[in-house]
Amino acid sequence: MDIKDIKSKLTIAEVIKHYGLKADKQNRLKCPFHEDKTPSLQLYYKTQTAFCFSTNCTTHGKAIDVIDFIMYYEKCTKHEAIKKAEQKIISPTAETTKPVQQSNDRAMFLERMFTYFKNAVSNSKPAQEYLQSRCIEFRNTEVGYNAGQFHHGARKDESLINDCLKYGILLDLGLKSRTGDTAYKPFGKWCIVFAMRNKADEIVSLYFRSTLTDKEQRHFYLRDRQGLYPHYPPTSTKKLILTESIIDCVTLLQQPEIASKYNLLALYGTNGFTEEHQTAIRALQSLEEIIFFLNGDEAGNKAVAKYAPMLKAEYPNLKITSVAVPQNEDVNSLLQGHSPEILTHLIDTRKEVNFLFSSEEVAQRTEKTTLSVENKKAEEVQEPEPITGLNTANPYNLKYQGNEAQYQIKGFRIEQLDSLKITLQITIQ
């Protein structure tokens, strides 16, 4: 195997992971080649190189590739570093089984692709604008963007295309380009990307969320979906929040007051509480409470009514609670229309799920406890004259019914009169 083959198959991310090193969100780490108090080694995933900006470093002034990294870290000759790099590519141990090797190959490839997608966010205005509209700070979140250009130009590589086809990031539709070459369709084009991890914290799948307005094509999971987001909860977890989506989970993770008190786990939607989720929960020996923070709609209420009794049956001593979410709202939409304190307030006022009723009755009772539930009986009553006046039943959605229009003030908090961030909705009768 020549040096070119090694560099095409072994990434800088795989090398630093092999040595137990971990970069920060800016792709920097404390340089292992000299005494370093603050991160001075910058990783460049596009070129698969590293550069130390400290003048005290033996590598200062030059970019080092994967072979150089091994050579300096192992303090060996370049020839020995090449041999060690070859060994890392071929097999970490002679006893590695084929299924494990396949799993490692998938994780290594997806780690490489996700790194590329993460770098793309910094260069994409549409991605940044979308994330900003969802109140997600990309600099503090492991999120990527797929512009669908990763297999074009200088990045075009036969081994990359074959791996992309193998794991589903490229689709071969049997079409030809204007030049006569095979035309591939990128999976999840124009989507922001999140990584899903296995128990070993390896990336084993990707989730794509469209930045376009097409409501019919919004969510995409990579073929052979597996892994959890943001990762398997630590065994020390005491209180676990379950969200309906990855976007909702990201929203809560960015609230320090919540992230410091709770661990979080995203479901794959209301029907996406999988066996892998349950396996991860079974490993939490210190778990005291599971908190459902699902959407404020019929599907969310039915999901709580379905999964809460199932969990209670397996863990009789476990406290299971549910957050009352305003009707037709979700975690992320709440943050878009309110101050972040509303999320903490809703979690603090969560209620324990009542198991004295059937699943349908639990769903009905959960729906009735949401902060913005409508009085359906009142809507069915035919009044000879329009009812006017102020309705403060939901402190986060004040309503005033006039003779000719209904006015709704969303985001207002009665107990916080200095809040000025509101949304005014006027409905003409």
Coordinates of C-alpha atoms in Angstrom, one line a residue:
M1 CA 0.0 0.0 0.0
D2 CA 1.5 3.3 -1.1
I3 CA 1.3 6.6 0.8
K4 CA -1.4 8.0 -1.5
D5 CA -3.6 4.9 -0.7
I6 CA -3.0 5.4 3.0
K7 CA -4.0 9.1 2.9
S8 CA -7.2 8.3 1.0
K9 CA -8.3 5.6 3.5
L10 CA -7.1 6.9 6.8
T11 CA -8.5 10.2 8.1
I12 CA -7.0 12.6 10.6
A13 CA -10.2 12.1 12.7
E14 CA -9.6 8.4 12.9
V15 CA -6.0 8.9 13.9
I16 CA -6.7 11.3 16.8
K17 CA -9.6 9.0 18.0
H18 CA -7.2 6.1 18.0
Y19 CA -4.9 7.9 20.4
G20 CA -7.8 8.9 22.7
L21 CA -7.7 12.6 21.7
K22 CA -10.8 14.7 21.1
A23 CA -11.2 18.0 19.3
D24 CA -13.5 20.8 20.5
K25 CA -16.3 22.3 18.5
Q26 CA -13.9 24.5 16.6
N27 CA -11.9 21.4 15.6
R28 CA -9.0 22.3 17.9
L29 CA -7.2 20.3 20.6
K30 CA -4.3 20.6 22.9
C31 CA -1.2 19.7 20.9
P32 CA 0.2 16.3 22.0
F33 CA 3.7 17.2 20.6
H34 CA 4.5 19.9 23.2
E35 CA 3.3 21.2 26.6
D36 CA 0.1 22.9 25.7
K37 CA -2.2 24.8 28.1
T38 CA -4.7 26.0 25.5
P39 CA -5.7 24.2 22.3
S40 CA -3.2 25.3 19.6
L41 CA -3.4 22.4 17.2
Q42 CA -6.0 23.0 14.5
L43 CA -7.5 20.1 12.4
Y44 CA -8.4 20.7 8.8
Y45 CA -10.7 17.9 7.7
K46 CA -10.9 19.1 4.1
T47 CA -7.2 18.5 3.5
Q48 CA -6.9 15.8 6.3
T49 CA -4.0 17.7 7.9
A50 CA -3.2 19.4 11.2
F51 CA -1.3 22.6 12.0
C52 CA 0.1 23.7 15.4
F53 CA 0.2 27.5 15.8
S54 CA 2.6 27.4 18.9
T55 CA 6.2 28.4 18.3
N56 CA 7.2 25.9 20.9
C57 CA 6.0 22.9 18.9
T58 CA 8.5 20.7 17.0
T59 CA 6.0 20.7 14.1
H60 CA 5.6 24.5 14.0
G61 CA 5.5 26.0 10.6
K62 CA 4.3 23.0 8.6
A63 CA 1.0 21.1 8.1
I64 CA 1.2 17.5 9.1
D65 CA -0.7 14.6 7.5
V66 CA -1.9 11.4 9.1
I67 CA 1.5 9.7 8.6
D68 CA 3.4 12.7 10.1
F69 CA 0.9 12.7 13.1
I70 CA 1.7 9.0 13.8
M71 CA 5.4 9.6 13.4
Y72 CA 5.5 12.5 15.9
Y73 CA 3.1 10.9 18.3
E74 CA 4.8 7.5 18.4
K75 CA 8.3 9.1 18.1
C76 CA 9.2 6.7 15.4
T77 CA 10.7 6.9 11.8
K78 CA 8.5 7.8 8.9
H79 CA 8.9 4.2 7.5
E80 CA 7.6 2.8 10.9
A81 CA 4.7 5.4 10.8
I82 CA 3.7 4.1 7.4
K83 CA 3.6 0.5 8.6
K84 CA 1.5 1.5 11.7
A85 CA -0.9 3.5 9.4
E86 CA -1.3 0.4 7.2
Q87 CA -2.1 -1.7 10.2
K88 CA -4.7 0.7 11.3
I89 CA -6.4 0.5 7.9
I90 CA -6.2 -3.3 7.5
S91 CA -7.4 -4.3 10.9
P92 CA -7.0 -3.1 14.5
T93 CA -6.5 -6.7 15.7
A94 CA -6.0 -10.0 13.9
E95 CA -9.1 -11.4 15.7
T96 CA -11.5 -8.8 14.5
T97 CA -14.7 -10.5 13.1
K98 CA -16.3 -9.6 9.9
P99 CA -19.5 -8.1 11.3
V100 CA -17.5 -5.9 13.7
Q101 CA -15.2 -4.8 10.9
Q102 CA -18.3 -3.9 8.8
S103 CA -19.6 -1.8 11.7
N104 CA -16.3 -0.1 12.1
D105 CA -16.2 0.7 8.4
R106 CA -19.6 2.2 8.5
A107 CA -18.8 4.3 11.6
M108 CA -15.4 5.5 10.1
F109 CA -17.1 6.5 6.8
L110 CA -20.0 8.3 8.5
E111 CA -17.6 10.1 10.8
R112 CA -15.7 11.3 7.8
M113 CA -18.9 12.5 6.0
F114 CA -20.3 14.1 9.0
T115 CA -17.1 16.1 9.5
Y116 CA -17.4 17.3 5.9
F117 CA -21.1 18.3 6.5
K118 CA -20.1 20.1 9.7
N119 CA -17.5 22.2 7.9
A120 CA -20.1 23.0 5.2
V121 CA -22.4 24.9 7.7
S122 CA -19.8 27.6 8.1
N123 CA -19.8 28.2 4.4
S124 CA -23.6 28.0 3.8
K125 CA -25.8 31.1 4.3
P126 CA -29.1 29.0 3.7
A127 CA -28.1 26.6 6.4
Q128 CA -27.2 29.3 8.9
E129 CA -30.5 31.2 8.1
Y130 CA -32.5 28.0 8.6
L131 CA -30.8 27.2 11.9
Q132 CA -31.3 30.8 13.0
S133 CA -35.0 30.6 12.2
R134 CA -35.2 27.5 14.4
C135 CA -33.3 29.2 17.2
I136 CA -30.4 26.8 16.9
E137 CA -26.9 28.2 17.4
F138 CA -24.8 26.1 15.0
R139 CA -21.5 27.1 16.7
N140 CA -22.5 25.3 19.9
T141 CA -24.1 22.3 18.2
E142 CA -22.8 19.4 16.3
V143 CA -24.8 20.0 13.1
G144 CA -23.9 19.7 9.4
Y145 CA -25.3 20.8 6.1
N146 CA -25.6 18.7 2.9
A147 CA -25.4 20.9 -0.2
G148 CA -25.1 17.8 -2.4
Q149 CA -21.7 18.8 -3.7
F150 CA -19.5 16.4 -1.8
H151 CA -18.8 14.1 -4.8
H152 CA -18.1 16.9 -7.3
G153 CA -14.9 18.6 -8.5
A154 CA -11.7 18.0 -6.6
R155 CA -13.6 15.9 -4.1
K156 CA -14.6 13.4 -6.7
D157 CA -13.1 10.0 -5.8
E158 CA -14.1 6.5 -6.9
S159 CA -13.7 5.0 -3.5
L160 CA -15.7 7.9 -1.9
I161 CA -18.5 7.4 -4.5
N162 CA -18.5 3.6 -3.9
D163 CA -18.8 4.1 -0.1
C164 CA -21.6 6.7 -0.6
L165 CA -23.5 4.2 -2.7
K166 CA -22.9 1.4 -0.2
Y167 CA -24.3 3.4 2.7
G168 CA -27.0 5.3 0.9
I169 CA -25.7 8.8 0.8
L170 CA -25.6 8.7 -3.0
L171 CA -28.4 7.0 -5.1
D172 CA -27.8 5.6 -8.6
L173 CA -30.9 6.2 -10.6
G174 CA -29.5 4.8 -13.8
L175 CA -29.2 8.3 -15.4
K176 CA -26.4 9.8 -17.4
S177 CA -25.0 13.4 -17.2
R178 CA -24.3 15.6 -20.2
T179 CA -20.8 14.3 -20.3
G180 CA -22.0 10.7 -20.4
D181 CA -20.9 9.9 -16.9
T182 CA -23.2 8.3 -14.3
A183 CA -25.4 10.9 -12.6
Y184 CA -25.9 10.3 -8.9
K185 CA -28.6 11.8 -6.7
P186 CA -27.4 12.9 -3.3
F187 CA -29.5 11.7 -0.4
G188 CA -30.8 14.5 1.9
K189 CA -29.7 17.3 -0.4
W190 CA -30.2 20.8 1.1
C191 CA -30.7 19.3 4.5
I192 CA -29.2 20.0 7.9
V193 CA -27.6 16.9 9.2
F194 CA -27.4 15.4 12.7
A195 CA -25.3 12.3 13.8
M196 CA -26.9 9.3 15.6
R197 CA -24.5 7.3 17.7
N198 CA -24.2 3.7 19.1
K199 CA -23.3 2.6 22.6
A200 CA -19.6 3.1 21.8
D201 CA -20.4 6.7 20.8
E202 CA -19.6 6.0 17.1
I203 CA -21.7 7.6 14.3
V204 CA -23.7 4.8 12.8
S205 CA -26.5 6.8 11.1
L206 CA -27.4 10.3 10.0
Y207 CA -30.7 12.3 10.2
F208 CA -31.5 14.9 7.6
R209 CA -33.9 17.7 8.1
S210 CA -34.9 19.7 4.9
T211 CA -34.3 23.5 4.9
L212 CA -36.9 23.8 2.1
T213 CA -40.6 24.6 2.7
D214 CA -41.8 21.4 1.1
K215 CA -44.0 19.9 3.9
E216 CA -44.2 16.5 2.2
Q217 CA -40.4 16.0 2.2
R218 CA -39.0 17.1 5.5
H219 CA -37.4 14.2 7.3
F220 CA -34.9 11.7 6.1
Y221 CA -33.1 8.9 7.9
L222 CA -30.2 7.1 6.3
R223 CA -30.8 3.5 5.1
D224 CA -30.6 0.9 7.9
R225 CA -31.4 3.5 10.6
Q226 CA -29.7 2.8 13.9
G227 CA -28.2 4.7 16.8
L228 CA -29.6 7.3 19.2
Y229 CA -29.5 11.1 19.4
P230 CA -27.6 12.8 20.9
H231 CA -26.0 9.6 22.2
Y232 CA -26.7 6.8 24.6
P233 CA -27.5 8.3 28.0
P234 CA -24.8 7.9 30.6
T235 CA -25.3 5.1 33.1
S236 CA -25.5 7.7 35.9
T237 CA -28.6 9.3 34.4
K238 CA -31.3 10.0 37.0
K239 CA -33.8 12.1 35.1
L240 CA -34.3 11.4 31.4
I241 CA -36.4 13.7 29.0
L242 CA -37.8 12.1 25.9
T243 CA -38.6 14.4 23.0
E244 CA -40.6 13.7 19.9
S245 CA -37.9 14.8 17.4
I246 CA -34.2 15.6 17.1
I247 CA -34.9 19.3 16.5
D248 CA -36.8 19.4 19.9
C249 CA -33.9 17.6 21.6
V250 CA -31.3 20.1 20.2
T251 CA -33.5 22.9 21.4
L252 CA -33.5 21.7 25.0
L253 CA -29.7 20.8 24.9
Q254 CA -29.0 24.5 24.1
Q255 CA -30.7 25.6 27.4
P256 CA -27.9 25.3 30.1
E257 CA -30.4 25.2 32.9
I258 CA -32.1 22.1 31.4
A259 CA -29.0 20.4 30.0
S260 CA -27.3 20.6 33.4
K261 CA -30.1 18.9 35.3
Y262 CA -31.5 16.4 32.8
N263 CA -30.2 13.9 30.2
L264 CA -32.1 13.9 26.9
L265 CA -33.0 11.3 24.3
A266 CA -34.9 12.0 21.0
L267 CA -37.5 9.6 19.7
Y268 CA -38.1 8.9 16.0
G269 CA -41.5 10.6 16.1
T270 CA -44.6 9.5 18.1
N271 CA -44.2 5.9 16.7
G272 CA -40.5 5.9 17.1
F273 CA -39.9 4.6 20.6
T274 CA -37.8 1.6 19.4
E275 CA -36.2 -1.4 20.9
E276 CA -32.8 0.4 20.9
H277 CA -34.3 3.2 23.0
Q278 CA -35.6 0.7 25.4
T279 CA -32.3 -1.2 25.6
A280 CA -30.5 2.1 26.4
I281 CA -33.0 2.9 29.2
R282 CA -32.6 -0.6 30.7
A283 CA -28.9 0.1 31.2
L284 CA -29.7 3.1 33.4
Q285 CA -29.4 1.6 36.9
S286 CA -29.7 5.0 38.7
L287 CA -32.8 6.2 36.7
E288 CA -35.5 7.8 38.9
E289 CA -37.8 9.5 36.4
I290 CA -38.7 9.6 32.7
I291 CA -40.2 12.8 31.4
F292 CA -42.2 12.9 28.2
F293 CA -41.9 16.3 26.5
L294 CA -43.8 15.6 23.3
N295 CA -45.9 17.8 21.0
G296 CA -49.1 19.4 22.2
D297 CA -51.4 17.5 19.7
E298 CA -53.4 14.4 19.5
A299 CA -50.5 12.3 18.3
G300 CA -48.3 13.4 21.2
N301 CA -51.0 12.7 23.7
K302 CA -51.6 9.2 22.3
A303 CA -47.9 8.5 22.3
V304 CA -47.7 9.3 26.1
A305 CA -50.8 7.2 26.7
K306 CA -49.2 4.3 24.8
Y307 CA -45.6 4.3 26.1
A308 CA -46.0 5.5 29.7
P309 CA -48.0 2.3 30.8
M310 CA -45.5 0.2 28.9
L311 CA -42.6 1.7 30.9
K312 CA -44.5 1.6 34.2
A313 CA -45.1 -2.1 33.7
E314 CA -41.4 -2.8 33.3
Y315 CA -40.3 -0.3 35.9
P316 CA -43.0 -0.2 38.7
N317 CA -40.9 2.1 40.9
L318 CA -40.0 4.6 38.2
K319 CA -41.6 8.0 38.3
I320 CA -43.1 8.8 34.8
T321 CA -44.2 12.4 34.1
S322 CA -45.5 14.4 31.2
V323 CA -45.0 18.0 30.3
A324 CA -48.2 19.8 29.3
V325 CA -47.5 21.5 26.0
P326 CA -49.8 24.1 24.6
Q327 CA -52.0 22.9 21.8
N328 CA -50.4 22.5 18.4
E329 CA -47.0 23.6 19.8
D330 CA -43.8 21.7 20.2
V331 CA -40.5 22.3 22.0
N332 CA -38.9 24.2 19.2
S333 CA -42.0 26.3 18.2
L334 CA -42.3 27.4 21.9
L335 CA -38.8 28.8 21.8
Q336 CA -39.5 30.6 18.6
G337 CA -42.4 32.4 20.1
H338 CA -41.4 32.8 23.7
S339 CA -38.4 33.5 25.9
P340 CA -36.4 30.3 26.8
E341 CA -37.7 30.4 30.4
I342 CA -41.0 28.9 29.2
L343 CA -39.3 25.6 28.6
T344 CA -37.9 25.5 32.1
H345 CA -41.3 26.5 33.5
L346 CA -43.1 23.8 31.6
I347 CA -40.7 21.1 32.8
D348 CA -40.9 22.4 36.4
T349 CA -44.7 22.2 36.3
R350 CA -44.8 18.7 34.7
K351 CA -47.4 16.2 36.1
E352 CA -47.1 12.6 36.9
V353 CA -49.0 10.3 34.5
N354 CA -52.1 8.8 36.0
F355 CA -52.3 5.1 35.4
L356 CA -55.8 4.5 36.9
F357 CA -57.3 5.1 33.5
S358 CA -57.3 3.3 30.1
S359 CA -54.9 4.5 27.4
E360 CA -57.7 6.5 25.7
E361 CA -58.7 8.1 29.0
V362 CA -55.1 9.0 29.8
A363 CA -54.8 10.6 26.4
Q364 CA -58.0 12.6 26.9
R365 CA -56.9 13.7 30.4
T366 CA -53.4 14.7 29.2
E367 CA -55.0 16.7 26.4
K368 CA -57.2 18.5 28.9
T369 CA -54.2 19.5 31.1
T370 CA -52.3 21.3 28.2
L371 CA -52.0 25.0 28.8
S372 CA -53.9 26.0 25.6
V373 CA -56.7 23.3 25.5
E374 CA -59.9 24.7 23.9
N375 CA -63.2 24.3 25.5
K376 CA -64.8 22.2 22.8
K377 CA -68.2 22.2 24.5
A378 CA -68.3 25.9 24.4
E379 CA -67.4 25.9 20.7
E380 CA -70.4 23.7 20.0
V381 CA -72.9 25.9 21.8
Q382 CA -74.8 28.2 19.3
E383 CA -75.1 31.6 20.9
P384 CA -77.5 34.1 19.5
E385 CA -75.1 37.0 20.2
P386 CA -71.3 36.9 19.8
I387 CA -69.5 36.6 23.2
T388 CA -67.0 39.3 23.9
G389 CA -64.4 39.7 26.6
L390 CA -61.0 38.6 27.7
N391 CA -60.1 34.9 28.1
T392 CA -57.0 34.3 30.3
A393 CA -57.4 30.5 30.7
N394 CA -54.1 30.0 29.0
P395 CA -51.5 32.5 30.3
Y396 CA -49.4 32.0 27.3
N397 CA -52.2 32.6 24.7
L398 CA -54.4 35.4 25.8
K399 CA -57.6 35.8 23.8
Y400 CA -60.0 38.7 23.4
Q401 CA -63.3 38.1 21.6
G402 CA -64.7 41.2 20.0
N403 CA -67.9 41.6 18.0
E404 CA -66.1 41.4 14.7
A405 CA -62.7 39.8 15.4
Q406 CA -60.8 37.6 17.8
Y407 CA -57.4 38.8 19.1
Q408 CA -54.8 36.4 20.4
I409 CA -51.6 37.5 22.2
K410 CA -49.0 34.7 22.2
G411 CA -45.9 34.7 24.2
F412 CA -47.3 37.0 27.0
R413 CA -46.7 35.8 30.6
I414 CA -49.0 37.2 33.3
E415 CA -46.4 36.6 36.0
Q416 CA -43.8 38.4 33.9
L417 CA -45.2 41.8 32.9
D418 CA -41.9 43.2 31.7
S419 CA -41.9 40.7 28.8
L420 CA -42.3 42.4 25.5
K421 CA -41.8 39.6 23.1
I422 CA -45.3 38.7 21.8
T423 CA -47.1 37.6 18.7
L424 CA -50.5 39.2 17.9
Q425 CA -52.9 37.1 15.8
I426 CA -56.2 38.7 14.6
T427 CA -59.0 36.5 13.2
I428 CA -61.8 38.3 11.4
Q429 CA -65.2 36.7 12.2

